[in-house]
CSV table of N, CA and C in Angstrom, one decimal:
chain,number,residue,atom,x,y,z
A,365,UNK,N,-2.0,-0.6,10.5
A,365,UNK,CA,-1.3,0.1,11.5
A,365,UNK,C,0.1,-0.4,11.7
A,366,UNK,N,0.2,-1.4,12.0
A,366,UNK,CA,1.8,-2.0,11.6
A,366,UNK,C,2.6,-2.1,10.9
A,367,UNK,N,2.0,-1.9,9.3
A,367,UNK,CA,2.5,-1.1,8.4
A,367,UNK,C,3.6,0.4,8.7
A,368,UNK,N,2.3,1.4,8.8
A,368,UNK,CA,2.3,2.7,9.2
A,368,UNK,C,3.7,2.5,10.3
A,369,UNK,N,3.5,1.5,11.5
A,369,UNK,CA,4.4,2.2,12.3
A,369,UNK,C,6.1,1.4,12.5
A,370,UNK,N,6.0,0.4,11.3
A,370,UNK,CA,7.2,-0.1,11.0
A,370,UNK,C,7.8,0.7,10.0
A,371,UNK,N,7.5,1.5,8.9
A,371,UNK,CA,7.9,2.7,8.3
A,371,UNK,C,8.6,3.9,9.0
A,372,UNK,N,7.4,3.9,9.9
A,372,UNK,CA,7.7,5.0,10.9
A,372,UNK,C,8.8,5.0,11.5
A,373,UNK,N,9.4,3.9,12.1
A,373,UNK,CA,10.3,3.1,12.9
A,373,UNK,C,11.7,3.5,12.1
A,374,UNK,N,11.5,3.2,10.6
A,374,UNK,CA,12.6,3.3,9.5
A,374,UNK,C,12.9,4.4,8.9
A,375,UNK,N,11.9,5.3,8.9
A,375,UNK,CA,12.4,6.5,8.2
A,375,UNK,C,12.0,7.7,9.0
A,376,UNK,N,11.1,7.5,10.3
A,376,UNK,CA,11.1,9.0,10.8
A,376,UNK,C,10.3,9.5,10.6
A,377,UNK,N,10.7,10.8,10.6
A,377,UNK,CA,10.2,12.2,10.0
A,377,UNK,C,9.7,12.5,9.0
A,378,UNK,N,10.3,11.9,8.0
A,378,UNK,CA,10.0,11.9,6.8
A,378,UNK,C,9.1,11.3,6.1
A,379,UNK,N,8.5,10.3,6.8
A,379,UNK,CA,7.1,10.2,6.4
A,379,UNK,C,6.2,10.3,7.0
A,380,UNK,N,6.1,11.1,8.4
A,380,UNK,CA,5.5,11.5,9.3
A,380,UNK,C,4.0,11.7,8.6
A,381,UNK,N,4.2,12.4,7.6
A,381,UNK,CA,2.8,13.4,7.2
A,381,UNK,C,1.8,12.8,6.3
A,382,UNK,N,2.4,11.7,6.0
A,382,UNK,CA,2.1,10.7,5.1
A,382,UNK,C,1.0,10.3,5.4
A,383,UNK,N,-0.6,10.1,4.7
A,383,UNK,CA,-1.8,9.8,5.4
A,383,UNK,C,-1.9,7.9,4.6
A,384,UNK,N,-2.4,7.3,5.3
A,384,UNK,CA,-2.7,5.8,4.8
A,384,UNK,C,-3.8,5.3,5.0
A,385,UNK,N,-5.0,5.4,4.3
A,385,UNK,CA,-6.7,5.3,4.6
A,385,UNK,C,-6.7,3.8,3.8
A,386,UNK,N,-8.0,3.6,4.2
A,386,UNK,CA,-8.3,2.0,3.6
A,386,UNK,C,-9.8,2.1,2.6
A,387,UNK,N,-10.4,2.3,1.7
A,387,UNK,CA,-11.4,2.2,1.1
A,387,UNK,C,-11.5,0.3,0.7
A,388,UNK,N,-13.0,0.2,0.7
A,388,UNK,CA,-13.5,-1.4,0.1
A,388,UNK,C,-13.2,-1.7,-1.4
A,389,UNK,N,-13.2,-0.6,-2.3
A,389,UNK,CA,-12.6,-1.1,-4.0
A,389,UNK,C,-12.5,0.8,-4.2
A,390,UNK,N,-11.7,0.2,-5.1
A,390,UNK,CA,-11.6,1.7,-5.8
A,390,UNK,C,-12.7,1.9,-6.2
A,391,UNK,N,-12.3,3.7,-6.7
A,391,UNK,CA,-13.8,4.3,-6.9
A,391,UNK,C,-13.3,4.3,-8.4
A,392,UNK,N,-14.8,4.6,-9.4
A,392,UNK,CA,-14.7,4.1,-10.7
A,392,UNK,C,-14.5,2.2,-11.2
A,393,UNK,N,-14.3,1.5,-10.1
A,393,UNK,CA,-14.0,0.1,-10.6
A,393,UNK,C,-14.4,-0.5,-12.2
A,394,UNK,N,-16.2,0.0,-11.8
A,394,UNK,CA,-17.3,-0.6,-13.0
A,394,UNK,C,-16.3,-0.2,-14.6
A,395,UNK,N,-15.6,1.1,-14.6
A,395,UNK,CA,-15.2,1.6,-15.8
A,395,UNK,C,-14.1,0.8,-16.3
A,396,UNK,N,-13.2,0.3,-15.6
A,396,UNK,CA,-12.3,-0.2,-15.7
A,396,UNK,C,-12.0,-1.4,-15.9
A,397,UNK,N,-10.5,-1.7,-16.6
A,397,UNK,CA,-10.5,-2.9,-17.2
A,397,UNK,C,-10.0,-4.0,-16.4
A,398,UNK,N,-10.5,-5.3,-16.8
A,398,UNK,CA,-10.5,-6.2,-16.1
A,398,UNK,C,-8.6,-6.5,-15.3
A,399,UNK,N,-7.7,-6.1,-16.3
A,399,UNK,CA,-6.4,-5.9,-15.7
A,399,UNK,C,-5.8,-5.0,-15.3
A,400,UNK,N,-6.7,-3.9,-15.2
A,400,UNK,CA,-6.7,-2.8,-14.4
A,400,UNK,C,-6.4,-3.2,-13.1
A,401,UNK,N,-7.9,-3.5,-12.7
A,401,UNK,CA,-8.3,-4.3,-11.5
A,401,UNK,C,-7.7,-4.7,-11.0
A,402,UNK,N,-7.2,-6.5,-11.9
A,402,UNK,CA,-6.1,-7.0,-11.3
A,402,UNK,C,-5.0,-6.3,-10.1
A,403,UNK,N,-4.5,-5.3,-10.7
A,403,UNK,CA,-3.4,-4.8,-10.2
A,403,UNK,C,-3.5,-4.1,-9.4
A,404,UNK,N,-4.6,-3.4,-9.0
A,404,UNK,CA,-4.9,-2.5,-8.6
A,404,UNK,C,-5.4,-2.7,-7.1
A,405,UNK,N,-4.4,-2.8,-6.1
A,405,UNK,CA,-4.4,-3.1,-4.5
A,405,UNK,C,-4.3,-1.6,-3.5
A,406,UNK,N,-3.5,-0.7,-4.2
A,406,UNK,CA,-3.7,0.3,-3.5
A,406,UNK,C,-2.9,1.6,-4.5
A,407,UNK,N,-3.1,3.0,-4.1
A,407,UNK,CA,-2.6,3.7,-4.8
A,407,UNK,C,-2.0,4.8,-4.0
A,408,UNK,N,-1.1,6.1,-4.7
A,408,UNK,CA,-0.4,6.9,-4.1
A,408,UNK,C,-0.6,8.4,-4.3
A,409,UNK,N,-1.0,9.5,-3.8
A,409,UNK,CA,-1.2,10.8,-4.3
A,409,UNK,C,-0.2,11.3,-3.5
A,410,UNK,N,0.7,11.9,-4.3
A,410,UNK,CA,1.7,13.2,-3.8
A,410,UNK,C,0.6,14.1,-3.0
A,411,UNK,N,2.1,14.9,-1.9
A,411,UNK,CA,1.5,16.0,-1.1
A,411,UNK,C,1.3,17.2,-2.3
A,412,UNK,N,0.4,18.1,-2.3
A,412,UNK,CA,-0.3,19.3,-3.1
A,412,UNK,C,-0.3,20.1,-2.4
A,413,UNK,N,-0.4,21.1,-2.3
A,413,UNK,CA,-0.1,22.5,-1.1
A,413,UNK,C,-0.3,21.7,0.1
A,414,UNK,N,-1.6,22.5,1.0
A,414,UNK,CA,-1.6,21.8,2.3
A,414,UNK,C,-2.7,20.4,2.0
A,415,UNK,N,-2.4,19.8,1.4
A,415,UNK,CA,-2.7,18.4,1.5
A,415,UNK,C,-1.4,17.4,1.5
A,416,UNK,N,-1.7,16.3,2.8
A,416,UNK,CA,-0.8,15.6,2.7
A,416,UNK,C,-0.6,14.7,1.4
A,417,UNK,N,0.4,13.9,1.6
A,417,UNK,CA,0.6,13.0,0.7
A,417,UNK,C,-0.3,12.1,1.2
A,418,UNK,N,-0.9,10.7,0.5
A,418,UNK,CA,-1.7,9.6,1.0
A,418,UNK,C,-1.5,8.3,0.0
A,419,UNK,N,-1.8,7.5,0.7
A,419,UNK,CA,-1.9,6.1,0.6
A,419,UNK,C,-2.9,5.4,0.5
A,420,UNK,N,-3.2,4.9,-0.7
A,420,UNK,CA,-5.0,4.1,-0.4
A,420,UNK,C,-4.6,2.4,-0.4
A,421,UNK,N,-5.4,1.9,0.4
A,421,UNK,CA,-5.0,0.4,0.3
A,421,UNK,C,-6.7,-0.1,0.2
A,422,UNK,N,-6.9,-0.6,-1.3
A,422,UNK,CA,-8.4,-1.0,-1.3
A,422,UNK,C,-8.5,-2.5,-0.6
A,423,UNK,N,-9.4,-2.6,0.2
A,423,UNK,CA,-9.7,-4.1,1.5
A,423,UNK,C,-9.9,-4.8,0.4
A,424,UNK,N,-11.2,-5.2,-0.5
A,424,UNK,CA,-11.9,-5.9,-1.2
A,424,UNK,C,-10.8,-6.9,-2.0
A,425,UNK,N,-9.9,-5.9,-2.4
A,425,UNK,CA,-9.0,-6.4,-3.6
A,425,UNK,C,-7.9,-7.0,-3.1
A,426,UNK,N,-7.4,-6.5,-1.8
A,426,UNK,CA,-6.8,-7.3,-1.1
A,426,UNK,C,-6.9,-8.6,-0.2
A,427,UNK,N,-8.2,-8.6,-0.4
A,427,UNK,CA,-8.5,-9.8,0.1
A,427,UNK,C,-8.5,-10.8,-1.1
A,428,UNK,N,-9.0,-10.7,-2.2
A,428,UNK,CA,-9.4,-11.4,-2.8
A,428,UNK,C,-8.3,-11.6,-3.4
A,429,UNK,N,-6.9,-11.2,-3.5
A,429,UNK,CA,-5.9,-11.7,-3.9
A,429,UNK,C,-5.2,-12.5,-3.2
A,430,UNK,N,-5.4,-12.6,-1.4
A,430,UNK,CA,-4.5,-12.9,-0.4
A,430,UNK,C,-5.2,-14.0,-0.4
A,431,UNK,N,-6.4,-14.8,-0.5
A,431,UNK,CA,-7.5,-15.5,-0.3
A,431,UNK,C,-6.6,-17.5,-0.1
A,432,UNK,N,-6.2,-17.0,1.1
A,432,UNK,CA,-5.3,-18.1,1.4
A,432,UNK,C,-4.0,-18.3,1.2
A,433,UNK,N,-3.3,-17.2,0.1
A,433,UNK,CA,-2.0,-17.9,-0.6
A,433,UNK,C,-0.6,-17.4,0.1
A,434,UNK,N,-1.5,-16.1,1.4
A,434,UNK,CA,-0.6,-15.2,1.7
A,434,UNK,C,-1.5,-14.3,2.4
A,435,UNK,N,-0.9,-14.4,4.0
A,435,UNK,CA,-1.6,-13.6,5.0
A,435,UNK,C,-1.7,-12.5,4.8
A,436,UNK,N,-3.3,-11.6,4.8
A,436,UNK,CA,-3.7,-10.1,4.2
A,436,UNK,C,-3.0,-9.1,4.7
A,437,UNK,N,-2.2,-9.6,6.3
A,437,UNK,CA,-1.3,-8.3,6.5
A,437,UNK,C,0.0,-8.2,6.0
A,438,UNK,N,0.5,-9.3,5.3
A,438,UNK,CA,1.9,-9.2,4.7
A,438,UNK,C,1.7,-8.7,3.4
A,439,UNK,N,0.5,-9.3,2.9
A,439,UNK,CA,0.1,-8.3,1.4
A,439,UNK,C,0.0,-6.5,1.8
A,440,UNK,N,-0.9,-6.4,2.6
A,440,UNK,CA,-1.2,-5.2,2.9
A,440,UNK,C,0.3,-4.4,3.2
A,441,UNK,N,1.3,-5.1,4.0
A,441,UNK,CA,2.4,-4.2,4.6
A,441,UNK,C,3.2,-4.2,3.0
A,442,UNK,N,3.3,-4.9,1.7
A,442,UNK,CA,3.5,-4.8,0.5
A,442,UNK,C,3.4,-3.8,0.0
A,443,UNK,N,1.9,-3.8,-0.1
A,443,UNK,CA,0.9,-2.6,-1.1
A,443,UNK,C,1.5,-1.7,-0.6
A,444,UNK,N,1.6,-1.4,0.6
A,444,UNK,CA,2.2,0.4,1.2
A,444,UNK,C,3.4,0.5,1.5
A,445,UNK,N,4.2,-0.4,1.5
A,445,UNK,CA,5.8,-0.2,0.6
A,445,UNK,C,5.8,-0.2,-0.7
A,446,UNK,N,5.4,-0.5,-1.5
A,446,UNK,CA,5.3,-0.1,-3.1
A,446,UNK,C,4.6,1.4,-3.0
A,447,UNK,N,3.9,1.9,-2.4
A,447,UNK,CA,3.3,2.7,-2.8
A,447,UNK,C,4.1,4.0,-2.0
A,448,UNK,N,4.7,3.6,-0.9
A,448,UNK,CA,5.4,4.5,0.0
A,448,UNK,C,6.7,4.8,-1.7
A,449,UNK,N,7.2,3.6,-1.9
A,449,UNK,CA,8.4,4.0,-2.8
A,449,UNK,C,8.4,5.0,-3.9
A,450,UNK,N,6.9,4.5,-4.3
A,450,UNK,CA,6.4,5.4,-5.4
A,450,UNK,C,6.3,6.9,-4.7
A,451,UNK,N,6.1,7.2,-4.3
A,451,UNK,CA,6.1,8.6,-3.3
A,451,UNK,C,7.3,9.2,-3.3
A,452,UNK,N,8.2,8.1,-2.4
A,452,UNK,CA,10.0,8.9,-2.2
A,452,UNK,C,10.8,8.4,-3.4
A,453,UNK,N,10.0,8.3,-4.4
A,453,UNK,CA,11.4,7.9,-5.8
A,453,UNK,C,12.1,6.7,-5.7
A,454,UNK,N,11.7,5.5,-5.1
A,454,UNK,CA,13.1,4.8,-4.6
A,454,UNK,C,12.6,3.4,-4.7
A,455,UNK,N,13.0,2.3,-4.8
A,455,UNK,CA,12.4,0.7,-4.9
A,455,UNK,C,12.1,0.7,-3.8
A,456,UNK,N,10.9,-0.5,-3.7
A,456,UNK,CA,10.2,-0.8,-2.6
A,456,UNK,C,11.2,-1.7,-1.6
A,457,UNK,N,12.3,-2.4,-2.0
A,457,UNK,CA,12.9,-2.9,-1.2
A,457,UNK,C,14.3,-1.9,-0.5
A,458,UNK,N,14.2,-0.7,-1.1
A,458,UNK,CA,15.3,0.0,-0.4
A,458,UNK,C,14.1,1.0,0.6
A,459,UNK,N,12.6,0.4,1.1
A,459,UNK,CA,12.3,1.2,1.9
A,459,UNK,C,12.1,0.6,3.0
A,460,UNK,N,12.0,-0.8,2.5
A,460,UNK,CA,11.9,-1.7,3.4
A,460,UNK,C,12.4,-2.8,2.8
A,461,UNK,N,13.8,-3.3,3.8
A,461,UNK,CA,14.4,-4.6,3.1
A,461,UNK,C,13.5,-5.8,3.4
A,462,UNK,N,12.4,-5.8,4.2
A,462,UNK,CA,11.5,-7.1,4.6
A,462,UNK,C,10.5,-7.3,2.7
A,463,UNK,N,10.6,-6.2,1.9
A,463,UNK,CA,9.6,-5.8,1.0
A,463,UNK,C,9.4,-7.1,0.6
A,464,UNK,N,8.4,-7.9,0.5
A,464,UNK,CA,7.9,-9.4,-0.9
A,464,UNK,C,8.6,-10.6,0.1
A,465,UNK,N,9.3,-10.9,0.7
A,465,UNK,CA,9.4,-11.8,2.0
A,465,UNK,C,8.3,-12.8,2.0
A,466,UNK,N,7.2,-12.0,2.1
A,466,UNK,CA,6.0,-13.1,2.1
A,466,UNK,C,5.6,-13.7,0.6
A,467,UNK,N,6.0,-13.3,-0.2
A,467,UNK,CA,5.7,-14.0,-1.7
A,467,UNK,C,7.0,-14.5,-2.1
A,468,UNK,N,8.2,-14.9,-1.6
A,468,UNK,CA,9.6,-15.8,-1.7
A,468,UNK,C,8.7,-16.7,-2.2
């Protein structure tokens, strides 16, 4: 939610419509490869007619990367600036200049 409403704060309107849900692991995990996985903390779907755009941030995977080295909300507020950028075309630190702060 702090995420969502520090974006909000920065850009407006413009990403008003923008949906940001949380799932426990992606779906299909079992299929995939082990450095898939790895990487794999949240993802992005463009808006499609009347479907918003969305944001997934999987909990499981985010935990188990943050697992002491780096508080899960500063990972988490990461994942959804990378993924917000991926959305508007643009680096994750021109959406948010705080972007990786917590991994200095």
């Amino acid at each position: 939610m702090e995420s969502a409403q520090r974006l909000e704060r920065l850009w407006g309107d413009r990403i008003q419509d923008v949906q940001i849900i949380v799932q426990e692991i992606p779906a299909g995990l079992e299929q995939m490869a082990p450095e898939t996985v790895r990487g794999l903390l949240g993802t992005s779907t463009p808006a499609a007619g009347k479907q918003p755009a969305t944001i997934t941030v999987y909990r499981h995977p985010i935990e188990m990367t943050a697992r002491g080295y780096i508080p899960a909300n500063e990972l988490v507020h990461d994942v959804i600036v990378e993924q917000m950028a991926e959305l508007l075309g643009m680096a994750p630190e021109a959406v948010d200049p705080a972007y990786g702060r917590s991994r200095a």
